Amino acid sequence: MSRVDVEGVSVSPDHFINNERVSSPTTFEDRSPLDWSWKLADVARGGAREADLALSAALAAFPGWSALTSEQRGHYLHRLADLVDEHVPDIAHVETRDMAMLEESLRLRVISRGARNFRAYADLAREYSPRRWSSNGTENVVLRQPAGPTVVITPWNAPFMLSTWKCAPALAAGNTVILKPAEWSPLSCSLLMDLVEEAGFPPGVFNLVQGLGEEVGAALVNDPRVRRISFTGSPETGRLIGEAAAKNLVPFTAELGGKGPFLVFADADLEAAAEKAAVMYDDAGQVCLAGTRLLVEKSVVEEFTGLFRVAVSRHVLGDSRDPATTLSPLIHPDHLARVRGFVDRARESGDHVVFGGSPTSTSGLWFEPTLIEPRSNDSEVVQHEVFGPVLTLQTFADEDEGVALANSTPYGLSAIIYTSSSERAERVGRRVRAGTIWVNCFLVRDLTAPFGGIGISGIGREGGEYALDFYSDLTTLQIKEGTTHG
Ligand code: NAD
């Protein structure tokens, strides 16, 4: 199919397999959340045929790519990172129109994190030296071997950054990759493939297939030729992918949904806490890591809520292309209906909507920043991820109750703690069940740290060496002492 023009930036709506653009007999519509009447593209709708083509290409490319040294692979990854940096404005431009994240935020921070992902893993893989030690009359050597073709499946929020976060370590470890982005925001990953070609990657090393999860996604994860599956998305899909991985005994990681607690202790800098809590509405609350359950020590709840209201009132709902906007629309009418359903059911069941609670107009996909005081901790809106601009507010009397509330959902992706005491931070941090806990900050990330979820928020860890281990087959070589050199 010919390329489409997204307000001045040209994007291919096709797959990218074996370094070639491949179309499909059928397509799916991709519309802009900024204006739902705006069709961005008819995107190639992959199925079993495209999954097979991509896997065959990845399998054929694997011996060559895995035989390269980490330095040689690093050369390609660094070249790709440089190209991403050069193309930040175009990628941000397309992603804003495709999924409505704020263009300025994408341009200044999010897309360049994609470049950092490629560089960081290229360098980490290069630095690796096998662990060696002597025991039981043998020399032990741990080898990190490339695992094989890897399927990466990503969600619609932050599609570019989240895809590079997984593809970079897989490629650096010597695996070949098939990326399937989400059907609601497929375009920025297509731009990445233009850069893969420009960077001179060998054919078949890094492939992209477009399409629906239950079609091409399912075909990919069920194929026994796949050696690793890395998934980010909802717990429901995570379970389906886990079943496919189990059937073929393929290692998989799943980074899933969140319902993070945002704990505010009476000793905290309340103004800073309230400012940060208002940030939880950014990207219309479509952030897995957000602290969506505000848990505030009872003695300061009034003061905190007053400051929070002021901070929230500074948000500006608008077009994500406009630098003045801080609150973007939701991704899709179906998602708006889902968010609205949560709030309507909360209201009907006796939860108190403190502010917000409705779409802002009948035509657009904006939803008001919403705060709900639940009638009980069992309320649906407390126990389920909404993935929209909806926070809940609860109080606690002391540290024990705060920790108990923090741990009272099946999720465990992230938590945020505001306190001025480092002792309390560490004490509470050790008791809260979450893969990542931020104290007096949010979204600060060191790429070498482990990342993942507890409970229904995920299985496995990526990040730094943890990711490189996951994408590798670790082999122990034991050489009997006295085996002659040479
Ligand atoms: P989703 O689970 O609906 O879809 C994610 C991806 O899975 C899409 O590419 C989709 O096409 C694919 N898919 C769907 N069914 C499939 C199947 N049967 N086989 C293979 N692939 C299939 O999730 P979503 O709505 O796109 O994203 C929102 C969810 O992602 C939220 O729960 C959010 O918290 C989570 N998320 C988690 C993280 C994290 O790091 N933990 C980051 C971002 C988003």
Coordinates of C-alpha atoms and ligand atoms in Angstrom, one line a residue:
M1 CA 0.0 0.0 0.0
S2 CA 1.2 3.5 -0.5
R3 CA 2.3 5.6 2.4
V4 CA -0.1 7.9 4.1
D5 CA 0.3 11.5 5.1
V6 CA -0.3 12.3 8.8
E7 CA -0.4 16.1 8.7
G8 CA 2.8 16.4 6.9
V9 CA 4.7 13.3 8.0
S10 CA 4.7 10.2 5.7
V11 CA 4.0 6.8 7.4
S12 CA 3.8 3.3 5.9
P13 CA 0.6 1.5 6.9
D14 CA 2.2 -1.8 6.0
H15 CA 4.1 -4.5 7.9
F16 CA 7.9 -4.6 7.8
I17 CA 9.1 -8.1 7.2
N18 CA 12.6 -9.1 6.1
N19 CA 13.4 -5.4 5.5
E20 CA 10.5 -5.0 3.1
R21 CA 7.1 -3.4 3.3
V22 CA 4.4 -6.1 3.0
S23 CA 0.7 -5.4 2.7
S24 CA -2.3 -7.6 3.5
P25 CA -5.5 -8.3 1.6
T26 CA -7.5 -6.6 4.4
T27 CA -6.9 -3.6 6.6
F28 CA -8.2 -2.0 9.8
E29 CA -9.1 1.7 10.3
D30 CA -6.9 3.8 12.5
R31 CA -8.5 7.0 13.7
S32 CA -7.2 10.0 15.7
P33 CA -8.5 10.6 19.2
L34 CA -8.0 14.3 18.7
D35 CA -10.9 14.2 16.2
W36 CA -12.6 10.9 15.8
S37 CA -13.9 11.8 12.3
W38 CA -10.2 12.0 11.2
K39 CA -9.1 8.7 9.6
L40 CA -5.3 8.5 9.8
A41 CA -4.8 5.3 7.8
D42 CA -6.1 1.9 6.7
V43 CA -3.5 -0.3 8.3
A44 CA -2.5 -3.7 7.1
R45 CA -4.4 -6.4 9.0
G46 CA -2.0 -9.3 9.6
G47 CA -3.1 -12.8 10.3
A48 CA -1.6 -16.3 10.2
R49 CA 0.1 -15.7 6.9
E50 CA 1.9 -12.5 8.1
A51 CA 2.8 -14.2 11.4
D52 CA 4.4 -17.0 9.5
L53 CA 6.2 -14.7 7.1
A54 CA 7.7 -12.7 10.0
L55 CA 8.6 -15.7 12.0
S56 CA 10.3 -17.4 9.0
A57 CA 12.3 -14.2 8.4
A58 CA 13.3 -13.9 12.1
L59 CA 14.3 -17.6 12.1
A60 CA 16.4 -17.3 9.0
A61 CA 18.1 -14.2 10.3
F62 CA 18.8 -15.6 13.8
P63 CA 22.1 -17.6 13.0
G64 CA 23.7 -14.5 11.5
W65 CA 22.6 -12.0 14.1
S66 CA 23.3 -14.2 17.1
A67 CA 26.8 -15.0 15.7
L68 CA 27.8 -11.3 15.8
T69 CA 29.7 -10.0 18.8
S70 CA 28.0 -7.7 21.2
E71 CA 30.2 -4.9 19.8
Q72 CA 28.9 -5.6 16.3
R73 CA 25.3 -5.7 17.4
G74 CA 25.9 -2.6 19.4
H75 CA 27.0 -0.7 16.3
Y76 CA 23.6 -1.3 14.7
L77 CA 21.8 -0.4 17.9
H78 CA 23.7 2.9 18.4
R79 CA 23.1 3.8 14.8
L80 CA 19.4 3.2 15.4
A81 CA 19.5 5.3 18.6
D82 CA 21.1 8.2 16.7
L83 CA 18.4 8.0 14.0
V84 CA 15.7 8.0 16.6
D85 CA 17.2 11.1 18.2
E86 CA 17.3 12.8 14.7
H87 CA 13.7 11.9 14.1
V88 CA 12.2 12.8 17.5
P89 CA 9.9 15.6 16.1
D90 CA 8.4 13.4 13.4
I91 CA 7.8 10.4 15.7
A92 CA 6.3 12.7 18.3
H93 CA 4.1 14.4 15.7
V94 CA 2.7 11.0 14.5
E95 CA 2.2 9.5 18.0
T96 CA 0.3 12.6 19.2
R97 CA -2.1 12.3 16.3
D98 CA -2.4 8.6 16.7
M99 CA -2.8 8.2 20.5
A100 CA -3.1 11.8 21.7
M101 CA -0.2 11.9 24.2
L102 CA 0.9 15.5 24.5
E103 CA 3.2 16.4 21.6
E104 CA 5.5 18.5 23.8
S105 CA 6.0 15.8 26.3
L106 CA 6.7 13.3 23.6
R107 CA 9.2 15.7 21.9
L108 CA 11.0 16.7 25.0
R109 CA 11.1 13.4 26.9
V110 CA 9.3 10.2 25.8
I111 CA 10.6 9.5 22.3
S112 CA 14.3 10.2 23.2
R113 CA 13.9 7.6 26.0
G114 CA 13.4 5.1 23.0
A115 CA 16.9 6.1 21.8
R116 CA 18.3 5.7 25.3
N117 CA 16.8 2.2 25.5
F118 CA 18.8 1.1 22.4
R119 CA 22.0 2.7 23.6
A120 CA 21.7 1.5 27.2
Y121 CA 21.2 -2.2 26.2
A122 CA 23.9 -2.1 23.5
D123 CA 26.4 -0.9 26.1
L124 CA 25.2 -3.3 28.9
A125 CA 25.5 -6.3 26.5
R126 CA 29.0 -5.1 25.5
E127 CA 30.1 -4.9 29.2
Y128 CA 29.0 -8.4 30.0
S129 CA 31.7 -10.8 31.0
P130 CA 30.8 -14.4 31.9
R131 CA 30.9 -15.4 35.5
R132 CA 33.8 -17.8 36.2
W133 CA 34.7 -19.7 39.4
S134 CA 36.1 -22.9 40.6
S135 CA 34.3 -25.6 42.6
N136 CA 34.2 -29.4 42.8
G137 CA 37.3 -29.8 40.7
T138 CA 35.9 -27.9 37.8
E139 CA 36.0 -24.4 36.3
N140 CA 32.4 -23.1 36.0
V141 CA 31.6 -20.6 33.2
V142 CA 28.1 -19.1 32.8
L143 CA 27.4 -18.4 29.2
R144 CA 24.7 -16.1 28.1
Q145 CA 23.4 -17.5 24.7
P146 CA 21.0 -15.7 22.4
A147 CA 17.6 -17.5 22.7
G148 CA 16.0 -17.1 19.3
P149 CA 13.1 -15.4 17.6
T150 CA 11.3 -13.2 20.1
V151 CA 7.8 -11.8 19.9
V152 CA 7.1 -8.4 21.5
I153 CA 3.5 -7.4 22.0
T154 CA 2.8 -3.9 23.2
P155 CA -0.2 -1.7 24.3
W156 CA -1.5 1.5 22.9
N157 CA -0.3 3.9 25.5
A158 CA 3.3 5.2 24.9
P159 CA 3.6 2.7 22.0
F160 CA 7.0 3.9 20.8
M161 CA 8.8 4.0 24.1
L162 CA 7.3 0.8 25.5
S163 CA 8.2 -1.1 22.3
T164 CA 11.8 0.0 22.3
W165 CA 12.1 -0.8 26.0
K166 CA 11.5 -4.5 25.1
C167 CA 13.0 -4.8 21.6
A168 CA 16.3 -3.2 22.6
P169 CA 17.4 -5.8 25.1
A170 CA 16.0 -8.6 22.9
L171 CA 18.2 -7.4 20.0
A172 CA 21.2 -6.7 22.2
A173 CA 21.1 -10.2 23.6
G174 CA 21.3 -11.5 20.0
N175 CA 17.7 -12.4 19.3
T176 CA 15.7 -11.5 16.3
V177 CA 12.4 -9.7 16.9
I178 CA 8.9 -9.5 15.7
L179 CA 7.1 -6.5 17.1
K180 CA 3.3 -6.3 17.2
P181 CA 2.1 -2.9 18.4
A182 CA -1.5 -2.3 19.5
E183 CA -4.1 -1.7 16.8
W184 CA -5.3 1.6 18.4
S185 CA -1.9 3.3 17.9
P186 CA 0.1 1.4 15.3
L187 CA 1.9 4.3 13.4
S188 CA 4.9 5.4 15.4
C189 CA 6.3 1.9 15.4
S190 CA 6.0 1.9 11.7
L191 CA 8.3 5.0 11.6
L192 CA 10.8 3.0 13.7
M193 CA 11.0 0.5 10.9
D194 CA 12.0 3.2 8.4
L195 CA 14.9 3.9 10.8
V196 CA 15.8 0.2 11.2
E197 CA 16.1 0.0 7.4
E198 CA 18.2 3.2 7.3
A199 CA 20.5 1.9 10.1
G200 CA 21.3 -1.0 7.8
F201 CA 20.0 -3.9 10.0
P202 CA 20.3 -7.2 8.2
P203 CA 17.0 -8.4 6.8
G204 CA 14.8 -10.4 9.2
V205 CA 16.5 -9.1 12.4
F206 CA 13.8 -6.6 13.4
N207 CA 10.3 -7.1 11.9
L208 CA 6.9 -5.4 12.5
V209 CA 3.5 -6.9 12.0
Q210 CA 0.3 -4.9 12.3
G211 CA -3.1 -6.2 13.2
L212 CA -5.5 -7.2 15.8
G213 CA -4.5 -9.0 19.0
E214 CA -6.8 -12.0 18.6
E215 CA -5.7 -12.5 15.0
V216 CA -2.0 -11.9 14.3
G217 CA -1.1 -11.5 18.0
A218 CA -2.6 -14.9 18.8
A219 CA -0.9 -16.5 15.7
L220 CA 2.5 -15.2 16.8
V221 CA 2.4 -16.2 20.5
N222 CA 1.0 -19.6 19.7
D223 CA 3.7 -20.5 17.2
P224 CA 6.2 -23.1 18.6
R225 CA 9.1 -21.6 16.7
V226 CA 9.0 -18.5 19.1
R227 CA 11.7 -18.7 21.8
R228 CA 10.7 -15.7 24.0
I229 CA 7.5 -13.7 24.4
S230 CA 7.5 -10.3 26.0
F231 CA 4.2 -8.7 26.6
T232 CA 2.9 -5.4 28.0
G233 CA -0.8 -4.9 28.3
S234 CA -3.8 -5.9 30.4
P235 CA -4.0 -8.8 32.9
E236 CA -6.8 -10.4 30.8
T237 CA -4.6 -10.6 27.7
G238 CA -1.6 -11.5 29.8
R239 CA -3.4 -14.6 30.9
L240 CA -4.1 -15.6 27.3
I241 CA -0.5 -15.1 26.3
G242 CA 0.6 -17.0 29.4
E243 CA -1.5 -20.0 28.3
A244 CA 0.1 -19.9 24.8
A245 CA 3.6 -19.7 26.4
A246 CA 2.8 -22.5 28.7
K247 CA 1.6 -24.7 25.8
N248 CA 4.9 -24.3 24.1
L249 CA 7.0 -24.0 27.3
V250 CA 8.3 -20.6 26.2
P251 CA 9.6 -18.2 28.8
F252 CA 7.5 -15.0 28.8
T253 CA 7.4 -11.7 30.8
A254 CA 4.2 -9.8 31.3
E255 CA 4.1 -6.2 32.4
L256 CA 0.4 -5.7 33.2
G257 CA -2.0 -3.2 34.7
G258 CA -1.7 -1.2 37.9
K259 CA -3.8 0.3 40.7
G260 CA -0.9 2.1 42.5
P261 CA -1.4 3.5 46.0
F262 CA -0.3 7.2 46.5
L263 CA 0.4 7.4 50.2
V264 CA 0.6 10.8 51.9
F265 CA 1.8 10.9 55.5
A266 CA 1.2 13.8 57.8
D267 CA 4.9 14.6 57.9
A268 CA 5.1 15.0 54.1
D269 CA 5.6 18.3 52.2
L270 CA 1.8 18.4 51.4
E271 CA 2.1 21.0 48.7
A272 CA 4.7 18.8 46.8
A273 CA 2.5 15.8 47.3
A274 CA -0.6 17.5 46.0
E275 CA 1.2 18.8 43.0
K276 CA 2.4 15.3 42.2
A277 CA -1.0 13.8 42.8
A278 CA -2.4 16.1 40.2
V279 CA 0.1 14.7 37.7
M280 CA -1.7 11.4 38.0
Y281 CA -4.3 12.9 35.5
D282 CA -1.6 13.4 32.9
D283 CA -2.1 11.5 29.6
A284 CA -5.8 11.3 30.7
G285 CA -4.8 8.8 33.4
Q286 CA -3.8 6.2 30.8
V287 CA -0.6 5.4 32.7
C288 CA -0.1 2.0 34.2
L289 CA 2.3 3.3 36.8
A290 CA 0.1 6.1 38.1
G291 CA -0.8 6.2 41.8
T292 CA -4.6 6.3 41.3
R293 CA -5.6 5.5 44.9
L294 CA -4.8 8.5 47.1
L295 CA -4.3 7.3 50.7
V296 CA -3.9 10.3 53.0
E297 CA -3.3 10.3 56.7
K298 CA -6.5 11.4 58.3
S299 CA -5.1 14.4 60.3
V300 CA -4.0 16.2 57.1
V301 CA -6.7 15.1 54.6
E302 CA -8.5 18.5 54.6
E303 CA -5.3 20.5 54.0
F304 CA -4.1 18.0 51.4
T305 CA -7.5 18.0 49.5
G306 CA -7.5 21.8 49.4
L307 CA -4.0 21.9 47.9
F308 CA -4.9 19.1 45.5
R309 CA -8.0 20.9 44.2
V310 CA -5.8 24.0 43.4
A311 CA -3.2 21.8 41.6
V312 CA -5.9 20.0 39.6
S313 CA -7.6 23.3 38.7
R314 CA -4.4 24.3 36.8
H315 CA -4.9 21.5 34.3
V316 CA -5.9 22.6 30.9
L317 CA -8.0 20.3 28.8
G318 CA -7.3 20.7 25.1
D319 CA -5.7 19.6 21.9
S320 CA -2.6 17.5 22.5
R321 CA -0.8 19.4 19.7
D322 CA -1.1 22.6 21.7
P323 CA 1.8 23.2 24.2
A324 CA -0.7 24.8 26.7
T325 CA -2.7 21.6 27.0
T326 CA -2.0 19.3 29.9
L327 CA -5.0 17.0 29.7
S328 CA -5.4 15.0 26.5
P329 CA -8.4 13.1 25.3
L330 CA -8.8 9.3 25.8
I331 CA -7.6 7.0 23.1
H332 CA -10.9 5.6 21.7
P333 CA -14.7 5.9 22.1
D334 CA -14.8 2.4 23.5
H335 CA -12.3 3.4 26.1
L336 CA -14.3 6.5 27.0
A337 CA -17.4 4.3 27.4
R338 CA -15.4 2.0 29.7
V339 CA -14.1 4.9 31.9
R340 CA -17.6 6.4 32.0
G341 CA -19.0 3.0 33.0
F342 CA -16.7 2.8 36.0
V343 CA -17.8 6.3 37.2
D344 CA -21.5 5.7 36.6
R345 CA -21.4 2.4 38.5
A346 CA -19.5 4.0 41.3
R347 CA -22.1 6.7 41.6
E348 CA -25.0 4.2 41.4
S349 CA -23.4 2.0 44.2
G350 CA -23.1 4.9 46.6
D351 CA -19.5 6.1 46.1
H352 CA -19.2 9.9 46.3
V353 CA -18.0 11.8 43.2
V354 CA -16.1 14.7 44.8
F355 CA -15.4 16.4 41.4
G356 CA -15.5 15.6 37.7
G357 CA -17.3 12.5 36.6
S358 CA -18.4 13.2 33.1
P359 CA -17.1 13.5 29.5
T360 CA -16.5 17.2 28.8
S361 CA -18.6 17.3 25.6
T362 CA -20.8 15.0 23.5
S363 CA -18.4 15.0 20.5
G364 CA -14.8 14.7 21.8
L365 CA -13.1 12.0 23.8
W366 CA -12.1 14.2 26.8
F367 CA -13.2 13.2 30.3
E368 CA -13.0 15.5 33.3
P369 CA -10.4 14.9 36.0
T370 CA -12.4 12.9 38.5
L371 CA -12.0 12.3 42.3
I372 CA -14.2 9.7 44.0
E373 CA -14.5 8.9 47.7
P374 CA -15.5 5.3 47.8
R375 CA -18.1 4.0 50.2
S376 CA -15.8 1.1 51.0
N377 CA -12.5 -0.3 50.1
D378 CA -14.3 -3.1 48.2
S379 CA -15.8 -0.6 45.7
E380 CA -15.1 -1.5 42.1
V381 CA -13.4 1.8 41.4
V382 CA -10.9 1.0 44.1
Q383 CA -10.3 -2.6 43.2
H384 CA -10.1 -2.3 39.4
E385 CA -7.8 -0.4 37.0
V386 CA -9.8 2.3 35.3
F387 CA -7.0 3.6 33.1
G388 CA -8.5 7.0 32.8
P389 CA -8.5 10.3 34.7
V390 CA -10.2 8.9 37.8
L391 CA -8.6 8.8 41.3
T392 CA -10.0 7.6 44.6
L393 CA -9.4 9.3 48.0
Q394 CA -9.3 7.3 51.2
T395 CA -7.8 8.1 54.6
F396 CA -5.8 6.1 57.1
A397 CA -5.2 6.6 60.8
D398 CA -1.7 5.2 61.1
E399 CA 1.1 3.6 59.2
D400 CA -0.2 0.1 59.7
E401 CA -3.6 1.0 58.2
G402 CA -1.9 2.9 55.4
V403 CA 0.2 -0.1 54.4
A404 CA -2.9 -2.5 54.7
L405 CA -4.9 -0.2 52.4
A406 CA -1.9 0.1 50.0
N407 CA -1.7 -3.8 49.8
S408 CA -5.5 -4.3 49.5
T409 CA -5.9 -4.9 45.7
P410 CA -4.7 -7.8 43.6
Y411 CA -2.3 -5.4 41.7
G412 CA 1.3 -4.6 42.6
L413 CA 2.9 -2.6 39.8
S414 CA 4.0 0.7 41.5
A415 CA 3.5 2.8 44.6
I416 CA 4.2 6.4 45.6
I417 CA 5.0 7.5 49.1
Y418 CA 5.2 11.1 50.4
T419 CA 6.9 11.5 53.7
S420 CA 9.8 13.6 55.1
S421 CA 11.2 10.7 57.0
S422 CA 13.7 8.4 55.3
E423 CA 13.3 5.8 58.1
R424 CA 9.5 5.7 57.4
A425 CA 10.2 5.6 53.6
E426 CA 12.3 2.5 54.0
R427 CA 10.0 0.9 56.6
V428 CA 6.9 1.4 54.5
G429 CA 8.7 0.7 51.3
R430 CA 9.7 -2.8 52.6
R431 CA 6.0 -3.6 53.5
V432 CA 4.2 -2.3 50.4
R433 CA 3.8 -4.9 47.6
A434 CA 4.9 -3.2 44.4
G435 CA 7.5 -3.8 41.7
T436 CA 8.6 -0.1 41.8
I437 CA 8.1 2.3 44.7
W438 CA 8.8 6.0 44.4
V439 CA 9.4 8.2 47.5
N440 CA 8.8 11.9 47.1
C441 CA 9.1 11.5 43.3
F442 CA 7.4 9.8 40.3
L443 CA 8.6 8.2 37.0
V444 CA 12.3 8.5 37.8
R445 CA 13.8 5.5 36.1
D446 CA 17.3 4.0 36.0
L447 CA 17.3 1.6 33.1
T448 CA 19.6 -0.9 34.9
A449 CA 17.0 -1.3 37.8
P450 CA 14.6 -4.3 37.6
F451 CA 11.1 -3.4 36.4
G452 CA 7.9 -5.4 36.7
G453 CA 4.8 -6.2 38.7
I454 CA 3.6 -8.3 41.6
G455 CA 0.3 -10.1 41.7
I456 CA -1.9 -9.5 38.6
S457 CA 0.5 -6.7 37.6
G458 CA 2.9 -9.0 36.0
I459 CA 5.3 -11.9 35.8
G460 CA 9.1 -11.6 35.5
R461 CA 11.4 -8.6 35.5
E462 CA 12.9 -6.6 32.7
G463 CA 15.4 -3.8 33.0
G464 CA 19.2 -3.9 32.9
E465 CA 20.8 -7.3 33.3
Y466 CA 17.4 -8.8 34.3
A467 CA 16.2 -8.2 30.8
L468 CA 19.4 -9.5 29.1
D469 CA 19.1 -12.7 31.2
F470 CA 15.5 -13.1 30.2
Y471 CA 16.2 -12.8 26.5
S472 CA 19.1 -15.3 26.8
D473 CA 19.6 -19.0 27.5
L474 CA 22.0 -19.2 30.5
T475 CA 24.2 -22.2 30.1
T476 CA 26.7 -23.5 32.7
L477 CA 29.9 -24.9 31.2
Q478 CA 31.9 -27.0 33.6
I479 CA 35.5 -27.8 32.6
K480 CA 37.3 -30.4 34.7
E481 CA 40.4 -28.9 36.2
G482 CA 43.6 -30.1 34.5
T483 CA 42.0 -29.9 31.1
T484 CA 45.0 -28.6 29.1
H485 CA 45.0 -25.1 27.6
G486 CA 45.2 -24.6 23.9
Ligands
NAD1 P1 -4.5 -5.2 25.8 O1 -4.1 -6.3 26.7 O2 -5.9 -5.1 25.4 O3 -3.6 -5.2 24.5 C1 -2.2 -5.2 24.5 C2 -1.6 -5.9 23.3 O4 -2.0 -7.2 23.2 C3 -2.2 -5.2 22.0 O5 -1.1 -5.2 21.0 C4 -3.2 -6.3 21.5 O6 -3.4 -6.3 20.1 C5 -2.5 -7.6 22.0 N1 -3.5 -8.7 22.1 C6 -4.8 -8.7 22.5 N2 -5.2 -9.9 22.5 C7 -4.2 -10.8 22.2 C8 -4.1 -12.2 22.1 N3 -5.1 -13.0 22.2 N4 -2.9 -12.7 21.7 C9 -1.8 -11.9 21.5 N5 -1.9 -10.5 21.6 C10 -3.1 -10.0 21.9 O7 -4.0 -3.9 26.6 P2 -4.2 -2.3 26.1 O8 -5.6 -2.0 26.3 O9 -3.6 -2.2 24.8 O10 -3.3 -1.5 27.1 C11 -3.7 -1.1 28.4 C12 -3.2 -2.1 29.5 O11 -1.8 -2.1 29.4 C13 -3.5 -1.5 30.9 O12 -3.9 -2.6 31.7 C14 -2.2 -1.0 31.3 O13 -2.0 -0.9 32.7 C15 -1.3 -1.9 30.7 N6 0.1 -1.4 30.7 C16 1.1 -1.9 31.5 C17 2.4 -1.4 31.5 C18 3.4 -1.9 32.4 O14 4.6 -1.6 32.2 N7 3.1 -2.8 33.4 C19 2.7 -0.3 30.6 C20 1.7 0.2 29.8 C21 0.4 -0.4 29.8

